[in-house]
mmCIF file of C-alpha atoms and ligand atoms in Angstrom:
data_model
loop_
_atom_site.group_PDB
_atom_site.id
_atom_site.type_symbol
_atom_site.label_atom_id
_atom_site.label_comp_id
_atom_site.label_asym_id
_atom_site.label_seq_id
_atom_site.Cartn_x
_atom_site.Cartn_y
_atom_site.Cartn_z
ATOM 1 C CA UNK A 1 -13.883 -7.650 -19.832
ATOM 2 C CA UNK A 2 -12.183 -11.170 -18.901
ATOM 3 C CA UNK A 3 -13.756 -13.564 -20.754
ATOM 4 C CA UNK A 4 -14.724 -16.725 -18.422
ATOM 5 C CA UNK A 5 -12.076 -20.048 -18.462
ATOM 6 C CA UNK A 6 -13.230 -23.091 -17.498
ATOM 7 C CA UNK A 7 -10.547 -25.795 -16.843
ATOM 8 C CA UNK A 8 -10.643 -29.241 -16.197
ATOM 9 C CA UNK A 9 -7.514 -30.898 -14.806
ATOM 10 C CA UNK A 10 -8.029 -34.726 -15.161
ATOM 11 C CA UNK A 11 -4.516 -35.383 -12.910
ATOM 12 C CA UNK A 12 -3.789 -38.984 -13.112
ATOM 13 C CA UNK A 13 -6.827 -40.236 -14.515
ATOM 14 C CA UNK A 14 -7.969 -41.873 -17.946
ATOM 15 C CA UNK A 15 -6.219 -43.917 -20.485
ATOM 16 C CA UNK A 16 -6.095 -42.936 -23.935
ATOM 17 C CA UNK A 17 -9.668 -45.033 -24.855
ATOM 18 C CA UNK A 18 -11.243 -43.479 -21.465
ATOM 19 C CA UNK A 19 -10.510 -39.742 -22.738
ATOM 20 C CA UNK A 20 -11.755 -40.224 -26.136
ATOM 21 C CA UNK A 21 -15.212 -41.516 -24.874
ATOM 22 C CA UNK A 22 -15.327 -38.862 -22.443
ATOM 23 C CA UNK A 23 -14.993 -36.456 -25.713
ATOM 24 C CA UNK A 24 -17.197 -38.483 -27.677
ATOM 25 C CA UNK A 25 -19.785 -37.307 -25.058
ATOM 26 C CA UNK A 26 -18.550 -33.672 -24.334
ATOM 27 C CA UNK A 27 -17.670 -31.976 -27.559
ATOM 28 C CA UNK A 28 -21.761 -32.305 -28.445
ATOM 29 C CA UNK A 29 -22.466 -30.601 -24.982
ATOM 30 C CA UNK A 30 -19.903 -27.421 -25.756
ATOM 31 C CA UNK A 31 -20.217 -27.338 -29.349
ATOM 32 C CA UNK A 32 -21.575 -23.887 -29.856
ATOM 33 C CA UNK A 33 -20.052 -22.351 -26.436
ATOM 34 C CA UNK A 34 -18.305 -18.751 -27.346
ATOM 35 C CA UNK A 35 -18.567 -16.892 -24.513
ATOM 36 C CA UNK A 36 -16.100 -18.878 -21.942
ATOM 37 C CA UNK A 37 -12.813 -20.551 -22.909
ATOM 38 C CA UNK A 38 -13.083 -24.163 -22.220
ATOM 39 C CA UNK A 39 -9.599 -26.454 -21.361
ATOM 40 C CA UNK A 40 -8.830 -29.665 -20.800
ATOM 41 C CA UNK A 41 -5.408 -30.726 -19.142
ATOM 42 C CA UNK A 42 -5.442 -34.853 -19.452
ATOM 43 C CA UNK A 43 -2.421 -37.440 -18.364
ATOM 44 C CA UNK A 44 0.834 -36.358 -20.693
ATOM 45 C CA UNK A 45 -0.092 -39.934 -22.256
ATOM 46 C CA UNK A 46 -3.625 -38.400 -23.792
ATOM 47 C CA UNK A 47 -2.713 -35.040 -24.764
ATOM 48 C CA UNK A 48 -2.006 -36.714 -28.392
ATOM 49 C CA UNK A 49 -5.383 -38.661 -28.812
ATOM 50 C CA UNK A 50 -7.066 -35.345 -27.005
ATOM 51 C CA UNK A 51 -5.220 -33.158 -29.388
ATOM 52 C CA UNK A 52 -6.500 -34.968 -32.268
ATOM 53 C CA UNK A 53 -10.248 -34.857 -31.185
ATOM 54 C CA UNK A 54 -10.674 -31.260 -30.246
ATOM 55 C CA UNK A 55 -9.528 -29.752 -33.700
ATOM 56 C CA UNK A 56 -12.156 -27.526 -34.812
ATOM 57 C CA UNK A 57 -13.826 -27.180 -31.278
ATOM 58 C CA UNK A 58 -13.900 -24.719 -28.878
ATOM 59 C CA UNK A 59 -11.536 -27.242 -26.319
ATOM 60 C CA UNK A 60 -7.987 -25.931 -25.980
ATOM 61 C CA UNK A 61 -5.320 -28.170 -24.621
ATOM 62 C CA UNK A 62 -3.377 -28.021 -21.450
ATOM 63 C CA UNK A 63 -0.424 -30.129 -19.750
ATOM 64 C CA UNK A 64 -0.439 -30.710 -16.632
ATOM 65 C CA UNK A 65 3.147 -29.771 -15.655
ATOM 66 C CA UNK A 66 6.494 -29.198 -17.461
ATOM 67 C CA UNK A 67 10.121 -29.035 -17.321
ATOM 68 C CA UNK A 68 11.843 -25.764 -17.014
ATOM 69 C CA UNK A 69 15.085 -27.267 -19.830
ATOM 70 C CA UNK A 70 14.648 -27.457 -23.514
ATOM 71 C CA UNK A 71 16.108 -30.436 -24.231
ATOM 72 C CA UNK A 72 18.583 -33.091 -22.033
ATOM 73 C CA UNK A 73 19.235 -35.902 -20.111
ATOM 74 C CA UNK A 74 16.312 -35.760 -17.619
ATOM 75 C CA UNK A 75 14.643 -38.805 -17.497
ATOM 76 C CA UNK A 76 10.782 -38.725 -17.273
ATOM 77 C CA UNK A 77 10.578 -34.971 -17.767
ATOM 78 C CA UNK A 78 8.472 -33.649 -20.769
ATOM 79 C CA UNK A 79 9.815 -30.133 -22.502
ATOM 80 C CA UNK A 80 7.929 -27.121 -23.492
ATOM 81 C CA UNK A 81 8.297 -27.795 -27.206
ATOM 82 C CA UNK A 82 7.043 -31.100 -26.385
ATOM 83 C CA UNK A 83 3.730 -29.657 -25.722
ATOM 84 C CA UNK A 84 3.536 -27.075 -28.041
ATOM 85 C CA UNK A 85 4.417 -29.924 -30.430
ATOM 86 C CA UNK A 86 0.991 -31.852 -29.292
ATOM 87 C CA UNK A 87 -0.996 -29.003 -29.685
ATOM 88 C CA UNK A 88 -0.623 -27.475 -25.983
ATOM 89 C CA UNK A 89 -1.605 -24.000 -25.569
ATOM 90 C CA UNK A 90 -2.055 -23.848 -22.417
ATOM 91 C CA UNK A 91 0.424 -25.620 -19.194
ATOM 92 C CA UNK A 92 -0.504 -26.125 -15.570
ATOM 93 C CA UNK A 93 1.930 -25.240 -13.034
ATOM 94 C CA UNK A 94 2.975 -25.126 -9.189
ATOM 95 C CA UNK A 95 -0.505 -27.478 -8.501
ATOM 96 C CA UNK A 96 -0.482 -28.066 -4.823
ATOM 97 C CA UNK A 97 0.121 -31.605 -5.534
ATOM 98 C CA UNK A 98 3.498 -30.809 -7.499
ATOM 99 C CA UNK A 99 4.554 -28.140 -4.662
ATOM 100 C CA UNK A 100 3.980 -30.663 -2.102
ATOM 101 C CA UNK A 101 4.137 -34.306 -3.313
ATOM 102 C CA UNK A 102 7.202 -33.273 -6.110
ATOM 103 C CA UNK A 103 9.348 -30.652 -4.128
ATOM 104 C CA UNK A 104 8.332 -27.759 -6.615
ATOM 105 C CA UNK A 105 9.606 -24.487 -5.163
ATOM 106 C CA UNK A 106 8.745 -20.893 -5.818
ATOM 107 C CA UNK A 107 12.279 -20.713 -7.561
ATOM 108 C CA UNK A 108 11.301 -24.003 -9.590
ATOM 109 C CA UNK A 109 8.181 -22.496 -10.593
ATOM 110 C CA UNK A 110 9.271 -19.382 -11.879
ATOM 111 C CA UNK A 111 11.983 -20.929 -13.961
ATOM 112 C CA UNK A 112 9.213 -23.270 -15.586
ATOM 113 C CA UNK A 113 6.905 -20.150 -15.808
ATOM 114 C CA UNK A 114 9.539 -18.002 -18.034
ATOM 115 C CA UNK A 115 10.097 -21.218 -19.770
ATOM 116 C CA UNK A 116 6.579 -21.829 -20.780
ATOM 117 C CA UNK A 117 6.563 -18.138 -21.646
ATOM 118 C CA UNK A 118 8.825 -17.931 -24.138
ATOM 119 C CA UNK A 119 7.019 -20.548 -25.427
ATOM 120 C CA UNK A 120 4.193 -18.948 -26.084
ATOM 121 C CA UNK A 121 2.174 -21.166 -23.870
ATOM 122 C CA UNK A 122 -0.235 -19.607 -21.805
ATOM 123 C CA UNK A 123 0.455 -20.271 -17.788
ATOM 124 C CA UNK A 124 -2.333 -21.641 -15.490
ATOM 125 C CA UNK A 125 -0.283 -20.224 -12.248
ATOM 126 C CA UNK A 126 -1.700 -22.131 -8.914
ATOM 127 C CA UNK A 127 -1.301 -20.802 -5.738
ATOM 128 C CA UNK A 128 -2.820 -21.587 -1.916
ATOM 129 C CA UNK A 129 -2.332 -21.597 1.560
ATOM 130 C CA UNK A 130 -2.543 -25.041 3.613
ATOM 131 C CA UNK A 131 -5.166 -25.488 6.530
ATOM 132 C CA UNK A 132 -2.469 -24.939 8.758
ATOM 133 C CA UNK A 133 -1.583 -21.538 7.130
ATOM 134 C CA UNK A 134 -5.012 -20.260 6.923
ATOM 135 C CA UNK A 135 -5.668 -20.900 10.776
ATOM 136 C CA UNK A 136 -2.128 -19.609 11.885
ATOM 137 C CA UNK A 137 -3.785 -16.283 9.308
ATOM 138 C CA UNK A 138 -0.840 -16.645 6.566
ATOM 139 C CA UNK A 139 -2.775 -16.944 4.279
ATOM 140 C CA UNK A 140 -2.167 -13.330 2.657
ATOM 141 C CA UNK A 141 1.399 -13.939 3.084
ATOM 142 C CA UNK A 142 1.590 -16.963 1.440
ATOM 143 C CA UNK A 143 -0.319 -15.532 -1.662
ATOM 144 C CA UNK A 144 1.964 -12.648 -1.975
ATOM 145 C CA UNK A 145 4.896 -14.748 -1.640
ATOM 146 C CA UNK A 146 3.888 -17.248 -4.196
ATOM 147 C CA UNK A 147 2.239 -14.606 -6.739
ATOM 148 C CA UNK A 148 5.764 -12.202 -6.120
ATOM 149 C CA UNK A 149 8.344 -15.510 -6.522
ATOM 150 C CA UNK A 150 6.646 -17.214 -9.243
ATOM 151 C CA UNK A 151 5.993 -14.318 -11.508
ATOM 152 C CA UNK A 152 9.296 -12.597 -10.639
ATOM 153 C CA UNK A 153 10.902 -11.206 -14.341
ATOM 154 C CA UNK A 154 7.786 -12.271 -15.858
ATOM 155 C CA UNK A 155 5.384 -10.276 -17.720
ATOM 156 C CA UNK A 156 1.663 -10.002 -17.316
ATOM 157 C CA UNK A 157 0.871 -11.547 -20.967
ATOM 158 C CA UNK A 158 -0.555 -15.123 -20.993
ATOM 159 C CA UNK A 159 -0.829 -15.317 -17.306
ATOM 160 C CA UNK A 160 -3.681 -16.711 -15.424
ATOM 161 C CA UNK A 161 -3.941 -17.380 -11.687
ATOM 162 C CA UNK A 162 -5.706 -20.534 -9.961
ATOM 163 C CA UNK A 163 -6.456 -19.509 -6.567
ATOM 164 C CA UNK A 164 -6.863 -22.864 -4.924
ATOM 165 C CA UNK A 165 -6.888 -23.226 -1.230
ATOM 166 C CA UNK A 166 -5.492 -26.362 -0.465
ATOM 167 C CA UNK A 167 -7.693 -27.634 2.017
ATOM 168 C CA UNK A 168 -10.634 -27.419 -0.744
ATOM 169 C CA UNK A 169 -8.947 -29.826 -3.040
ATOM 170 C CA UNK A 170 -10.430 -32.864 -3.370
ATOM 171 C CA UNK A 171 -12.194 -32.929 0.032
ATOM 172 C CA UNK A 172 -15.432 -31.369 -1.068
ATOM 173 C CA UNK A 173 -14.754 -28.370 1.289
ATOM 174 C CA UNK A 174 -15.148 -25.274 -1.070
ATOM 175 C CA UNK A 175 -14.105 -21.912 0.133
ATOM 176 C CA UNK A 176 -17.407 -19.905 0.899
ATOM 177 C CA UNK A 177 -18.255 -16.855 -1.541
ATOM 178 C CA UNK A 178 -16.930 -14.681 0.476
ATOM 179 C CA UNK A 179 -13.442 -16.391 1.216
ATOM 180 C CA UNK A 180 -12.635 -17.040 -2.298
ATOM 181 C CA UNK A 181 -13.379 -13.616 -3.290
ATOM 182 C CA UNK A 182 -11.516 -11.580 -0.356
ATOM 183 C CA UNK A 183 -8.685 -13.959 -2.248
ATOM 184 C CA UNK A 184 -9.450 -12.926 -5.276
ATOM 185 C CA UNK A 185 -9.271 -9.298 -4.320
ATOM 186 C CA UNK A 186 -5.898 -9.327 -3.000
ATOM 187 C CA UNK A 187 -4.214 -11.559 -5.579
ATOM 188 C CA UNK A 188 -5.710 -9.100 -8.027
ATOM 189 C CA UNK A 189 -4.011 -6.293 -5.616
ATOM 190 C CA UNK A 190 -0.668 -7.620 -5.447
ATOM 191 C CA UNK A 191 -0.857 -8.015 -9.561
ATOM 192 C CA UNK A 192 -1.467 -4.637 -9.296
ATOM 193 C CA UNK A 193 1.348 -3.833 -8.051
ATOM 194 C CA UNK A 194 3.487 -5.621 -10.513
ATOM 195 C CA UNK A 195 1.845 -5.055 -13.543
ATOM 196 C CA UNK A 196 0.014 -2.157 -13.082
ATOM 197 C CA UNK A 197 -3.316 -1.322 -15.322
ATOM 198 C CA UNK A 198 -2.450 -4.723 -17.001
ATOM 199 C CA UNK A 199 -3.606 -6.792 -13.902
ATOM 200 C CA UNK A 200 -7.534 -6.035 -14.523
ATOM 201 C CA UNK A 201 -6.761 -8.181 -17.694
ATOM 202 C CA UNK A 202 -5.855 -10.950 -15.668
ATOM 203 C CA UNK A 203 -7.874 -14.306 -15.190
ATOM 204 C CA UNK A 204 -8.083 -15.655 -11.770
ATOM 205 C CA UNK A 205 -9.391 -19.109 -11.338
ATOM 206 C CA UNK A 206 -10.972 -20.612 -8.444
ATOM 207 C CA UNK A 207 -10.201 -23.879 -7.790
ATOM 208 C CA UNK A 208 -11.367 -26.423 -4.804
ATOM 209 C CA UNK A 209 -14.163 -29.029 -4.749
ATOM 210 C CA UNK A 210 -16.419 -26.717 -7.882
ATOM 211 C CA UNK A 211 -19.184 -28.631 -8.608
ATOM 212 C CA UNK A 212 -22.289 -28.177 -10.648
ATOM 213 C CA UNK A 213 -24.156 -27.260 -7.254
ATOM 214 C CA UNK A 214 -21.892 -24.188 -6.202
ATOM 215 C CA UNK A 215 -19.927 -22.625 -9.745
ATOM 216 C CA UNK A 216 -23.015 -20.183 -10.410
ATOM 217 C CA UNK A 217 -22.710 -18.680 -6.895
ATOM 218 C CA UNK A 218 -18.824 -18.581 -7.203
ATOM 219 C CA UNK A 219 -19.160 -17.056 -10.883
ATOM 220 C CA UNK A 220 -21.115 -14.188 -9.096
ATOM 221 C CA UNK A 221 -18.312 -12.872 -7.511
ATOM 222 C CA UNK A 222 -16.718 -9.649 -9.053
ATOM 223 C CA UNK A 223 -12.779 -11.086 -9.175
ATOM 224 C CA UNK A 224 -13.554 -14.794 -9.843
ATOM 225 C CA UNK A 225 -12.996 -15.711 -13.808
ATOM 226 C CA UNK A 226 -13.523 -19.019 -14.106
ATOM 227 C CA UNK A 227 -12.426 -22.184 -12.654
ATOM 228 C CA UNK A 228 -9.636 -25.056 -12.418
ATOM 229 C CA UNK A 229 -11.522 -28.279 -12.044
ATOM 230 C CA UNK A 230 -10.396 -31.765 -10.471
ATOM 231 C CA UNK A 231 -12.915 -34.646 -9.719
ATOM 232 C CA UNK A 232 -16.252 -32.676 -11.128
ATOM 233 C CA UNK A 233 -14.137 -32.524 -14.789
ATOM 234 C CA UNK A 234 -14.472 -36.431 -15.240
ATOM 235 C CA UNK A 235 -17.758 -36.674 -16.153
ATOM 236 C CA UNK A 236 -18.866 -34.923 -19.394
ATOM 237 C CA UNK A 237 -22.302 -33.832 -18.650
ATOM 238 C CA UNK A 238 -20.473 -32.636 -14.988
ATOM 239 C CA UNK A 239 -17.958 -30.799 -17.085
ATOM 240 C CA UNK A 240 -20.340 -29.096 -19.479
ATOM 241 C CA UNK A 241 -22.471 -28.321 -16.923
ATOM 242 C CA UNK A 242 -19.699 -26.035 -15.641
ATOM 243 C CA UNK A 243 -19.035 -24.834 -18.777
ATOM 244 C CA UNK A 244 -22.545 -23.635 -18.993
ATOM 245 C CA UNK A 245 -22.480 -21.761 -15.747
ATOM 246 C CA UNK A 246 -25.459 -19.580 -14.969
ATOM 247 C CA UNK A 247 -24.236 -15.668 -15.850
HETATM 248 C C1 PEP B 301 -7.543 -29.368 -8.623
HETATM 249 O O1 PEP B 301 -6.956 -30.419 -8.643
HETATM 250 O O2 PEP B 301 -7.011 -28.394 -9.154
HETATM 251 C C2 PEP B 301 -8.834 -29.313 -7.958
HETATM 252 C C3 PEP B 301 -9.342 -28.141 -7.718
HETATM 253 O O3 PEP B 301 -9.439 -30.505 -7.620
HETATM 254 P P1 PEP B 301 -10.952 -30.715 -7.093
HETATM 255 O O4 PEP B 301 -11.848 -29.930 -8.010
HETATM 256 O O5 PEP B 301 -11.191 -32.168 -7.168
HETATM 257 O O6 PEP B 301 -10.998 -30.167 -5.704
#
């Protein structure tokens, strides 16, 4: 059985003060949740004030991105025992909005993904095909490409995979049922064939306008395992509301 992940990725909102009331009002909401992991990926300049107020919840901590080096002159960049440092169990990578507003490539990716690996943090892998892609029908191509070039030389241990269409980010458009889980299917496939028996383990994330009107439909589906949340995460009772999904 995959047990359920809920993520919220806050992207580049709330200061420190604005994340610690938002957990002031959250933690009481999730308190006693078991059943479904719950994470919260805020702004590199929260993660320590976040870190600090989830101990002894069930909230685990995410970045949002990360640099594939251990150490160097890289100005700006933020290194994987930076985050494990703060707390960070989890790290976000290839987001649509790093692939396309940061240059991230396939080969980027998969360096940061070993990276992260080794250590021990536990990958949020996106992936998604553009409008353009989807009408042109690429969009199985692109999903294979990404899931085959990120993942290449890595194992199928602390992976999970947010499918998120890009044209669903952010513009209220979600993917219906039955788009995001004919996705689902053949990411789970194409694990499959790299890992095997392993890849019925894996978590696969929806991701694309979720909202506390359409997550108990999309939890319905058989290869959906949670979800990787943008604008309905900044709100607590929003966010536990997800959380709570309807089984
Ligand atoms: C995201 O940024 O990963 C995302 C899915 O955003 P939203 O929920 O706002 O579409």
């Amino acid at each position: 059985m995959r047990k359920p992940l809920i993520a919220a990725n806050w992207k580049m909102n709330k200061t420190v003060g604005e994340a610690e009331a938002f957990l002031h009002d959250f933690i009481p909401l999730v308190k006693e949740v078991r059943d479904t992991d719950i994470v919260i990926a805020p702004p590199f300049t929260a993660l320590s004030a976040v870190a600090s107020r989830i101990k002894e919840t069930p909230v685990q901590l995410a970045a949002q991105n990360m640099f594939y080096e251990e150490k160097g002159a890289y100005t700006g960049e933020i290194a994987p025992g930076m985050l494990t440092d703060l707390c960070c169990t989890y790290a976000i990578l290839g987001h649509s909005e790093r692939r396309q507003y940061f240059g991230e490539t396939d080969e980027i990716l998969n360096r940061k993904v070993k990276v992260a690996r080794s250590y021990g943090l536990t990958v949020i892998f996106c992936i998604g095909e553009s409008l353009e892609e989807r009408e042109a029908g690429q969009t199985f191509s692109v999903l294979q490409r990404e899931v085959q070039e990120g993942l290449k030389g890595v194992g199928p241990e602390g992976i999970v995979i947010a499918y998120e269409p890009i044209w669903a980010i952010g513009t209220g458009k979600t993917a219906t049922t039955g788009q995001a889980q004919e996705a689902h299917r053949f990411i789970r496939e194409k694990l499959s064939a790299l890992y095997g028996d392993a890849a019925s383990s894996i978590r696969i994330l929806y991701g694309g306008s979720v909202t506390p009107e359409n997550i108990d439909a999309l939890m319905k589906c058989a290869d959906i395992d949670g979800a990787l949340v943008g604008g309905a995460s900044l709100k607590p009772d929003s966010f536990a509301r997800l959380v709570n999904f309807t089984r």
